């Protein structure tokens, strides 16, 4: 028989375990390093610098291009290497490289003549002379497989490096908009200001940092807000000038994917084309107006057509007004009020009979809508400082509330 005893504080322990696991997961995410994006420097792996680090990018491009040219130079040396041939020396023959003498080639490449006395295996002191006809050398000399594989590897390696370097140079020099570069600049700025806020809230350790007045050299208190701001700014600048941060950017930065990069580039190109077409339309309209103003005779026919249509329109308007005026006499007119009140609270004089009797300047000065809105609106804004949440410490019932304004202090009132 067994007795089960539940552990004390089970709920608190599980909550603490979950919070600790979440905190460890956040730390692991922060410590994870992402390879910086690039188009032609992917062979360098994690050594690729940040997209906005132009000196680092050009340094890697130079090294990569130099290695590519060296590979092509080695390929050229292999192609210039002459084919092997055997030279008889004494009682054995050795495999050596060299070109046949020009006097051995007769009638182009049809045959080769060699004097018998030049062969060392025969009698050197013989007075007999004759010619031996040899086969002409092949147009494409035979080579070993090792030499062919070396040529293939050097050619592919050099071409790959140079093409990748050219692709990266195109991205840096010919693209007017680079999403990766803009993203890295914004990430650096955010990191810089976040470090200022973090160091300001951390405060100053008097045992490590001492602040003195620049004028007289007297030590200053580290609890002054201005001193804390200056020290936080200096610490953030020192961290931003770190060689690793300058090369890679913020270490926790996760770059955008290549698909998102292409989407932003496509959107930028579409917007550029839209504004380009809009500017072309505006320029064409300006040219058309200038041509009409400078050449009135060429556009006289068009202006005459416009004037005729305008005259017809005015005649139609006059006929309609005359019809309304004649029909208004037969209809009983409504009783007019002594004063007219509009929906916006504008009171017109009693002698106002039509829109032509309204003095717009006077009405505007008396009933300015923006001034009315300013007088009817009253705003009261108060700023409350924010606090950093803590992942390790959980609030208890014994904790005292922090001094400061309550949420009711933030008010936004509107009075009429």
GROMACS .gro file of C-alpha atoms in nm:
model
  416
    1UNK     CA    1   0.000   0.000   0.000
    2UNK     CA    2   0.138   0.338  -0.099
    3UNK     CA    3   0.048   0.688   0.008
    4UNK     CA    4   0.074   0.978  -0.238
    5UNK     CA    5   0.174   1.311  -0.089
    6UNK     CA    6   0.142   1.611  -0.327
    7UNK     CA    7   0.440   1.845  -0.327
    8UNK     CA    8   0.403   2.174  -0.148
    9UNK     CA    9   0.365   2.482  -0.366
   10UNK     CA   10   0.298   2.283  -0.682
   11UNK     CA   11   0.143   2.568  -0.877
   12UNK     CA   12   0.413   2.815  -0.781
   13UNK     CA   13   0.690   2.573  -0.873
   14UNK     CA   14   0.537   2.495  -1.212
   15UNK     CA   15   0.491   2.864  -1.288
   16UNK     CA   16   0.849   2.931  -1.190
   17UNK     CA   17   0.966   2.643  -1.410
   18UNK     CA   18   0.774   2.777  -1.709
   19UNK     CA   19   0.910   3.127  -1.662
   20UNK     CA   20   1.263   2.991  -1.627
   21UNK     CA   21   1.225   2.784  -1.945
   22UNK     CA   22   1.094   3.084  -2.135
   23UNK     CA   23   1.384   3.293  -2.011
   24UNK     CA   24   1.636   3.026  -2.117
   25UNK     CA   25   1.469   3.004  -2.459
   26UNK     CA   26   1.500   3.381  -2.502
   27UNK     CA   27   1.868   3.362  -2.408
   28UNK     CA   28   1.926   3.087  -2.663
   29UNK     CA   29   1.753   3.292  -2.933
   30UNK     CA   30   1.970   3.591  -2.847
   31UNK     CA   31   2.290   3.385  -2.858
   32UNK     CA   32   2.205   3.235  -3.198
   33UNK     CA   33   2.412   3.387  -3.480
   34UNK     CA   34   2.270   3.424  -3.831
   35UNK     CA   35   2.488   3.437  -4.141
   36UNK     CA   36   2.479   3.779  -4.303
   37UNK     CA   37   2.305   3.794  -4.643
   38UNK     CA   38   2.497   3.834  -4.965
   39UNK     CA   39   2.467   3.749  -5.334
   40UNK     CA   40   2.827   3.673  -5.428
   41UNK     CA   41   3.009   3.611  -5.099
   42UNK     CA   42   2.826   3.300  -4.980
   43UNK     CA   43   3.145   3.094  -5.008
   44UNK     CA   44   3.284   3.281  -4.706
   45UNK     CA   45   3.009   3.145  -4.479
   46UNK     CA   46   2.990   3.315  -4.135
   47UNK     CA   47   3.272   3.557  -4.225
   48UNK     CA   48   3.043   3.762  -4.451
   49UNK     CA   49   3.019   4.119  -4.309
   50UNK     CA   50   2.704   4.322  -4.260
   51UNK     CA   51   2.532   4.451  -4.577
   52UNK     CA   52   2.613   4.813  -4.487
   53UNK     CA   53   2.982   4.742  -4.413
   54UNK     CA   54   3.123   4.855  -4.748
   55UNK     CA   55   3.495   4.831  -4.654
   56UNK     CA   56   3.450   4.472  -4.539
   57UNK     CA   57   3.251   4.377  -4.848
   58UNK     CA   58   3.506   4.527  -5.086
   59UNK     CA   59   3.788   4.354  -4.896
   60UNK     CA   60   3.632   4.011  -4.940
   61UNK     CA   61   3.550   4.087  -5.305
   62UNK     CA   62   3.914   4.181  -5.370
   63UNK     CA   63   4.047   3.864  -5.207
   64UNK     CA   64   3.795   3.647  -5.389
   65UNK     CA   65   3.875   3.808  -5.725
   66UNK     CA   66   4.249   3.766  -5.667
   67UNK     CA   67   4.204   3.394  -5.599
   68UNK     CA   68   3.988   3.363  -5.911
   69UNK     CA   69   4.251   3.530  -6.132
   70UNK     CA   70   4.518   3.304  -5.981
   71UNK     CA   71   4.309   2.998  -6.075
   72UNK     CA   72   4.274   3.120  -6.435
   73UNK     CA   73   4.649   3.192  -6.447
   74UNK     CA   74   4.718   2.833  -6.342
   75UNK     CA   75   4.482   2.713  -6.615
   76UNK     CA   76   4.670   2.919  -6.871
   77UNK     CA   77   5.000   2.773  -6.756
   78UNK     CA   78   4.864   2.422  -6.803
   79UNK     CA   79   4.752   2.502  -7.159
   80UNK     CA   80   5.092   2.652  -7.248
   81UNK     CA   81   5.276   2.343  -7.118
   82UNK     CA   82   5.417   2.148  -7.421
   83UNK     CA   83   5.326   1.779  -7.473
   84UNK     CA   84   5.569   1.512  -7.345
   85UNK     CA   85   5.812   1.337  -7.587
   86UNK     CA   86   6.087   1.081  -7.546
   87UNK     CA   87   6.454   1.168  -7.594
   88UNK     CA   88   6.695   0.880  -7.627
   89UNK     CA   89   7.013   0.918  -7.424
   90UNK     CA   90   7.261   0.633  -7.437
   91UNK     CA   91   7.097   0.298  -7.370
   92UNK     CA   92   6.768   0.430  -7.220
   93UNK     CA   93   6.507   0.693  -7.297
   94UNK     CA   94   6.364   0.958  -7.064
   95UNK     CA   95   6.026   1.131  -7.078
   96UNK     CA   96   6.082   1.506  -7.102
   97UNK     CA   97   5.902   1.817  -7.219
   98UNK     CA   98   6.024   2.031  -7.504
   99UNK     CA   99   5.953   2.152  -7.853
  100UNK     CA  100   6.098   1.991  -8.163
  101UNK     CA  101   6.358   2.206  -8.347
  102UNK     CA  102   6.229   2.401  -8.640
  103UNK     CA  103   6.482   2.252  -8.882
  104UNK     CA  104   6.329   1.908  -8.828
  105UNK     CA  105   5.996   2.013  -8.987
  106UNK     CA  106   5.998   1.986  -9.365
  107UNK     CA  107   5.721   2.107  -9.597
  108UNK     CA  108   5.502   2.224  -9.313
  109UNK     CA  109   5.367   1.934  -9.109
  110UNK     CA  110   5.373   1.659  -9.370
  111UNK     CA  111   5.702   1.486  -9.272
  112UNK     CA  112   6.006   1.521  -9.053
  113UNK     CA  113   6.360   1.443  -9.168
  114UNK     CA  114   6.638   1.348  -8.933
  115UNK     CA  115   7.002   1.280  -9.013
  116UNK     CA  116   7.121   0.933  -8.915
  117UNK     CA  117   7.436   1.074  -8.760
  118UNK     CA  118   7.229   1.273  -8.507
  119UNK     CA  119   7.097   0.957  -8.341
  120UNK     CA  120   7.326   0.866  -8.046
  121UNK     CA  121   7.258   0.491  -8.074
  122UNK     CA  122   7.425   0.475  -8.416
  123UNK     CA  123   7.787   0.525  -8.514
  124UNK     CA  124   7.876   0.884  -8.454
  125UNK     CA  125   8.188   0.862  -8.674
  126UNK     CA  126   8.009   0.716  -8.975
  127UNK     CA  127   8.032   0.914  -9.296
  128UNK     CA  128   7.710   0.768  -9.421
  129UNK     CA  129   7.431   1.016  -9.421
  130UNK     CA  130   7.064   0.967  -9.491
  131UNK     CA  131   6.718   1.087  -9.401
  132UNK     CA  132   6.459   0.910  -9.190
  133UNK     CA  133   6.101   1.010  -9.249
  134UNK     CA  134   5.903   1.034  -8.924
  135UNK     CA  135   5.530   1.078  -8.864
  136UNK     CA  136   5.418   1.440  -8.814
  137UNK     CA  137   5.323   1.549  -8.461
  138UNK     CA  138   4.945   1.541  -8.387
  139UNK     CA  139   4.748   1.863  -8.401
  140UNK     CA  140   4.588   1.791  -8.059
  141UNK     CA  141   4.857   1.636  -7.840
  142UNK     CA  142   4.763   1.348  -7.615
  143UNK     CA  143   4.759   1.427  -7.245
  144UNK     CA  144   4.707   1.230  -6.929
  145UNK     CA  145   4.378   1.230  -6.740
  146UNK     CA  146   4.540   1.402  -6.444
  147UNK     CA  147   4.630   1.708  -6.651
  148UNK     CA  148   4.277   1.724  -6.797
  149UNK     CA  149   4.116   1.704  -6.454
  150UNK     CA  150   4.346   1.978  -6.326
  151UNK     CA  151   4.248   2.205  -6.615
  152UNK     CA  152   3.879   2.142  -6.552
  153UNK     CA  153   3.905   2.210  -6.178
  154UNK     CA  154   4.112   2.527  -6.215
  155UNK     CA  155   3.878   2.660  -6.485
  156UNK     CA  156   3.559   2.595  -6.289
  157UNK     CA  157   3.705   2.732  -5.966
  158UNK     CA  158   3.831   3.054  -6.122
  159UNK     CA  159   3.513   3.116  -6.323
  160UNK     CA  160   3.294   3.059  -6.016
  161UNK     CA  161   3.490   3.303  -5.799
  162UNK     CA  162   3.499   3.577  -6.062
  163UNK     CA  163   3.129   3.543  -6.144
  164UNK     CA  164   3.037   3.565  -5.774
  165UNK     CA  165   3.256   3.873  -5.729
  166UNK     CA  166   3.097   4.038  -6.033
  167UNK     CA  167   2.750   3.964  -5.895
  168UNK     CA  168   2.832   4.124  -5.560
  169UNK     CA  169   2.987   4.429  -5.728
  170UNK     CA  170   2.669   4.469  -5.932
  171UNK     CA  171   2.460   4.469  -5.614
  172UNK     CA  172   2.679   4.729  -5.446
  173UNK     CA  173   2.731   4.970  -5.736
  174UNK     CA  174   2.434   4.946  -5.972
  175UNK     CA  175   2.139   4.899  -5.735
  176UNK     CA  176   2.003   5.231  -5.611
  177UNK     CA  177   1.794   5.059  -5.344
  178UNK     CA  178   1.922   4.770  -5.132
  179UNK     CA  179   1.670   4.628  -4.878
  180UNK     CA  180   1.941   4.443  -4.687
  181UNK     CA  181   2.149   4.759  -4.643
  182UNK     CA  182   1.852   4.969  -4.529
  183UNK     CA  183   1.743   4.699  -4.286
  184UNK     CA  184   2.090   4.676  -4.131
  185UNK     CA  185   2.110   5.055  -4.089
  186UNK     CA  186   1.776   5.061  -3.907
  187UNK     CA  187   1.884   4.768  -3.687
  188UNK     CA  188   2.205   4.948  -3.592
  189UNK     CA  189   2.011   5.263  -3.498
  190UNK     CA  190   1.761   5.067  -3.290
  191UNK     CA  191   2.039   4.882  -3.113
  192UNK     CA  192   2.219   5.208  -3.037
  193UNK     CA  193   1.915   5.377  -2.880
  194UNK     CA  194   1.817   5.060  -2.692
  195UNK     CA  195   2.167   5.048  -2.543
  196UNK     CA  196   2.132   5.408  -2.429
  197UNK     CA  197   1.805   5.327  -2.252
  198UNK     CA  198   1.948   5.009  -2.101
  199UNK     CA  199   2.263   5.174  -1.967
  200UNK     CA  200   2.060   5.466  -1.834
  201UNK     CA  201   1.837   5.233  -1.630
  202UNK     CA  202   2.136   5.029  -1.514
  203UNK     CA  203   2.290   5.336  -1.358
  204UNK     CA  204   2.656   5.402  -1.287
  205UNK     CA  205   2.880   5.189  -1.068
  206UNK     CA  206   3.095   5.434  -0.866
  207UNK     CA  207   3.366   5.171  -0.821
  208UNK     CA  208   3.417   5.138  -1.196
  209UNK     CA  209   3.325   5.477  -1.340
  210UNK     CA  210   3.414   5.818  -1.203
  211UNK     CA  211   3.273   6.133  -1.357
  212UNK     CA  212   3.455   6.466  -1.332
  213UNK     CA  213   3.365   6.814  -1.443
  214UNK     CA  214   3.538   6.912  -1.767
  215UNK     CA  215   3.596   7.271  -1.648
  216UNK     CA  216   3.748   7.234  -1.301
  217UNK     CA  217   3.792   6.857  -1.267
  218UNK     CA  218   3.576   6.819  -0.957
  219UNK     CA  219   3.401   6.480  -0.921
  220UNK     CA  220   3.029   6.477  -0.994
  221UNK     CA  221   2.754   6.272  -0.841
  222UNK     CA  222   2.650   5.970  -1.046
  223UNK     CA  223   2.284   6.012  -0.952
  224UNK     CA  224   2.234   6.327  -1.160
  225UNK     CA  225   2.013   6.251  -1.464
  226UNK     CA  226   2.236   6.451  -1.698
  227UNK     CA  227   2.542   6.256  -1.586
  228UNK     CA  228   2.361   5.926  -1.629
  229UNK     CA  229   2.255   6.026  -1.980
  230UNK     CA  230   2.610   6.124  -2.079
  231UNK     CA  231   2.759   5.802  -1.944
  232UNK     CA  232   2.491   5.591  -2.113
  233UNK     CA  233   2.557   5.766  -2.444
  234UNK     CA  234   2.933   5.713  -2.411
  235UNK     CA  235   2.890   5.342  -2.331
  236UNK     CA  236   2.656   5.295  -2.629
  237UNK     CA  237   2.907   5.466  -2.860
  238UNK     CA  238   3.190   5.246  -2.733
  239UNK     CA  239   2.986   4.932  -2.800
  240UNK     CA  240   2.892   5.055  -3.148
  241UNK     CA  241   3.263   5.107  -3.227
  242UNK     CA  242   3.348   4.749  -3.133
  243UNK     CA  243   3.528   4.584  -3.431
  244UNK     CA  244   3.302   4.278  -3.419
  245UNK     CA  245   2.986   4.492  -3.409
  246UNK     CA  246   3.117   4.712  -3.690
  247UNK     CA  247   3.194   4.406  -3.904
  248UNK     CA  248   2.884   4.192  -3.840
  249UNK     CA  249   2.636   4.443  -3.698
  250UNK     CA  250   2.425   4.348  -3.394
  251UNK     CA  251   2.491   3.980  -3.328
  252UNK     CA  252   2.124   3.897  -3.262
  253UNK     CA  253   2.017   4.045  -3.596
  254UNK     CA  254   1.818   3.804  -3.816
  255UNK     CA  255   1.822   3.917  -4.180
  256UNK     CA  256   1.524   3.897  -4.409
  257UNK     CA  257   1.485   3.601  -4.641
  258UNK     CA  258   1.577   3.613  -5.008
  259UNK     CA  259   1.209   3.597  -5.110
  260UNK     CA  260   1.128   3.903  -4.902
  261UNK     CA  261   1.432   4.075  -5.052
  262UNK     CA  262   1.298   4.008  -5.403
  263UNK     CA  263   0.948   4.127  -5.304
  264UNK     CA  264   1.083   4.458  -5.175
  265UNK     CA  265   1.294   4.505  -5.484
  266UNK     CA  266   0.992   4.438  -5.706
  267UNK     CA  267   0.781   4.687  -5.508
  268UNK     CA  268   1.054   4.950  -5.534
  269UNK     CA  269   1.085   4.900  -5.910
  270UNK     CA  270   0.707   4.924  -5.954
  271UNK     CA  271   0.692   5.248  -5.756
  272UNK     CA  272   0.988   5.387  -5.947
  273UNK     CA  273   0.816   5.309  -6.277
  274UNK     CA  274   0.492   5.467  -6.153
  275UNK     CA  275   0.659   5.794  -6.052
  276UNK     CA  276   0.864   5.795  -6.371
  277UNK     CA  277   0.549   5.770  -6.582
  278UNK     CA  278   0.384   6.040  -6.374
  279UNK     CA  279   0.678   6.272  -6.426
  280UNK     CA  280   0.679   6.202  -6.799
  281UNK     CA  281   0.309   6.287  -6.821
  282UNK     CA  282   0.366   6.614  -6.635
  283UNK     CA  283   0.658   6.707  -6.859
  284UNK     CA  284   0.456   6.629  -7.171
  285UNK     CA  285   0.167   6.843  -7.050
  286UNK     CA  286   0.403   7.132  -6.976
  287UNK     CA  287   0.554   7.103  -7.323
  288UNK     CA  288   0.207   7.100  -7.476
  289UNK     CA  289   0.105   7.415  -7.286
  290UNK     CA  290   0.426   7.591  -7.386
  291UNK     CA  291   0.378   7.497  -7.750
  292UNK     CA  292   0.022   7.632  -7.743
  293UNK     CA  293   0.130   7.958  -7.579
  294UNK     CA  294   0.421   8.011  -7.821
  295UNK     CA  295   0.232   7.903  -8.134
  296UNK     CA  296  -0.121   8.041  -8.107
  297UNK     CA  297  -0.185   8.016  -8.482
  298UNK     CA  298  -0.133   7.639  -8.488
  299UNK     CA  299  -0.384   7.593  -8.207
  300UNK     CA  300  -0.641   7.844  -8.331
  301UNK     CA  301  -0.876   7.572  -8.453
  302UNK     CA  302  -0.879   7.401  -8.114
  303UNK     CA  303  -0.941   7.727  -7.931
  304UNK     CA  304  -1.226   7.817  -8.166
  305UNK     CA  305  -1.392   7.484  -8.094
  306UNK     CA  306  -1.360   7.543  -7.719
  307UNK     CA  307  -1.506   7.894  -7.747
  308UNK     CA  308  -1.805   7.768  -7.944
  309UNK     CA  309  -1.880   7.496  -7.691
  310UNK     CA  310  -1.851   7.752  -7.411
  311UNK     CA  311  -2.097   7.985  -7.585
  312UNK     CA  312  -2.350   7.701  -7.624
  313UNK     CA  313  -2.315   7.614  -7.259
  314UNK     CA  314  -2.375   7.975  -7.152
  315UNK     CA  315  -2.683   7.997  -7.372
  316UNK     CA  316  -2.826   7.681  -7.215
  317UNK     CA  317  -2.763   7.819  -6.867
  318UNK     CA  318  -2.934   8.150  -6.951
  319UNK     CA  319  -3.239   7.968  -7.092
  320UNK     CA  320  -3.268   7.756  -6.777
  321UNK     CA  321  -3.240   8.059  -6.547
  322UNK     CA  322  -3.502   8.245  -6.748
  323UNK     CA  323  -3.737   7.946  -6.725
  324UNK     CA  324  -3.690   7.923  -6.347
  325UNK     CA  325  -3.749   8.297  -6.304
  326UNK     CA  326  -4.069   8.290  -6.512
  327UNK     CA  327  -4.203   7.982  -6.332
  328UNK     CA  328  -4.121   8.126  -5.989
  329UNK     CA  329  -4.381   8.404  -6.027
  330UNK     CA  330  -4.668   8.154  -6.054
  331UNK     CA  331  -4.554   7.957  -5.746
  332UNK     CA  332  -4.639   8.110  -5.411
  333UNK     CA  333  -4.319   8.206  -5.236
  334UNK     CA  334  -4.278   8.087  -4.876
  335UNK     CA  335  -4.279   8.329  -4.589
  336UNK     CA  336  -3.928   8.447  -4.513
  337UNK     CA  337  -3.796   8.461  -4.163
  338UNK     CA  338  -3.637   8.769  -4.023
  339UNK     CA  339  -3.310   8.579  -3.962
  340UNK     CA  340  -3.164   8.266  -4.118
  341UNK     CA  341  -2.982   8.010  -3.899
  342UNK     CA  342  -2.761   7.755  -4.070
  343UNK     CA  343  -2.673   7.409  -3.942
  344UNK     CA  344  -2.326   7.520  -3.828
  345UNK     CA  345  -2.454   7.802  -3.607
  346UNK     CA  346  -2.399   8.085  -3.858
  347UNK     CA  347  -2.664   8.358  -3.824
  348UNK     CA  348  -2.723   8.569  -4.135
  349UNK     CA  349  -2.883   8.917  -4.140
  350UNK     CA  350  -3.258   8.943  -4.202
  351UNK     CA  351  -3.209   9.130  -4.527
  352UNK     CA  352  -3.011   8.844  -4.686
  353UNK     CA  353  -3.203   8.726  -4.991
  354UNK     CA  354  -2.940   8.527  -5.185
  355UNK     CA  355  -2.579   8.407  -5.181
  356UNK     CA  356  -2.467   8.725  -5.354
  357UNK     CA  357  -2.569   8.928  -5.047
  358UNK     CA  358  -2.331   8.739  -4.813
  359UNK     CA  359  -2.003   8.904  -4.720
  360UNK     CA  360  -1.766   8.605  -4.715
  361UNK     CA  361  -1.477   8.790  -4.547
  362UNK     CA  362  -1.694   8.902  -4.257
  363UNK     CA  363  -1.853   8.560  -4.212
  364UNK     CA  364  -1.510   8.396  -4.225
  365UNK     CA  365  -1.368   8.629  -3.961
  366UNK     CA  366  -1.667   8.578  -3.730
  367UNK     CA  367  -1.710   8.204  -3.775
  368UNK     CA  368  -1.360   8.064  -3.827
  369UNK     CA  369  -1.400   7.683  -3.796
  370UNK     CA  370  -1.041   7.622  -3.685
  371UNK     CA  371  -1.061   7.889  -3.418
  372UNK     CA  372  -1.391   7.743  -3.299
  373UNK     CA  373  -1.235   7.399  -3.278
  374UNK     CA  374  -0.938   7.536  -3.084
  375UNK     CA  375  -1.163   7.713  -2.833
  376UNK     CA  376  -1.387   7.410  -2.784
  377UNK     CA  377  -1.100   7.163  -2.737
  378UNK     CA  378  -0.889   7.134  -2.423
  379UNK     CA  379  -0.620   6.866  -2.394
  380UNK     CA  380  -0.422   6.768  -2.088
  381UNK     CA  381  -0.133   6.527  -2.149
  382UNK     CA  382   0.100   6.379  -1.888
  383UNK     CA  383   0.393   6.148  -1.956
  384UNK     CA  384   0.452   5.842  -1.736
  385UNK     CA  385   0.801   5.680  -1.741
  386UNK     CA  386   0.810   5.318  -1.849
  387UNK     CA  387   0.975   5.034  -1.657
  388UNK     CA  388   1.158   4.725  -1.777
  389UNK     CA  389   0.977   4.393  -1.695
  390UNK     CA  390   1.175   4.139  -1.496
  391UNK     CA  391   1.176   3.773  -1.604
  392UNK     CA  392   1.331   3.627  -1.290
  393UNK     CA  393   1.156   3.806  -1.006
  394UNK     CA  394   0.787   3.737  -0.946
  395UNK     CA  395   0.574   3.987  -0.754
  396UNK     CA  396   0.462   3.891  -0.405
  397UNK     CA  397   0.207   4.029  -0.168
  398UNK     CA  398   0.478   4.186   0.049
  399UNK     CA  399   0.621   4.398  -0.232
  400UNK     CA  400   0.558   4.768  -0.191
  401UNK     CA  401   0.415   4.962  -0.486
  402UNK     CA  402   0.664   5.172  -0.675
  403UNK     CA  403   0.640   5.548  -0.631
  404UNK     CA  404   0.498   5.735  -0.921
  405UNK     CA  405   0.174   5.847  -1.077
  406UNK     CA  406  -0.114   5.610  -1.112
  407UNK     CA  407  -0.267   5.520  -1.450
  408UNK     CA  408  -0.538   5.777  -1.378
  409UNK     CA  409  -0.277   6.047  -1.414
  410UNK     CA  410  -0.285   6.012  -1.790
  411UNK     CA  411  -0.588   6.214  -1.892
  412UNK     CA  412  -0.725   6.325  -2.222
  413UNK     CA  413  -1.013   6.559  -2.161
  414UNK     CA  414  -1.231   6.745  -2.405
  415UNK     CA  415  -1.444   7.032  -2.289
  416UNK     CA  416  -1.698   7.227  -2.487
   0.00000   0.00000   0.00000
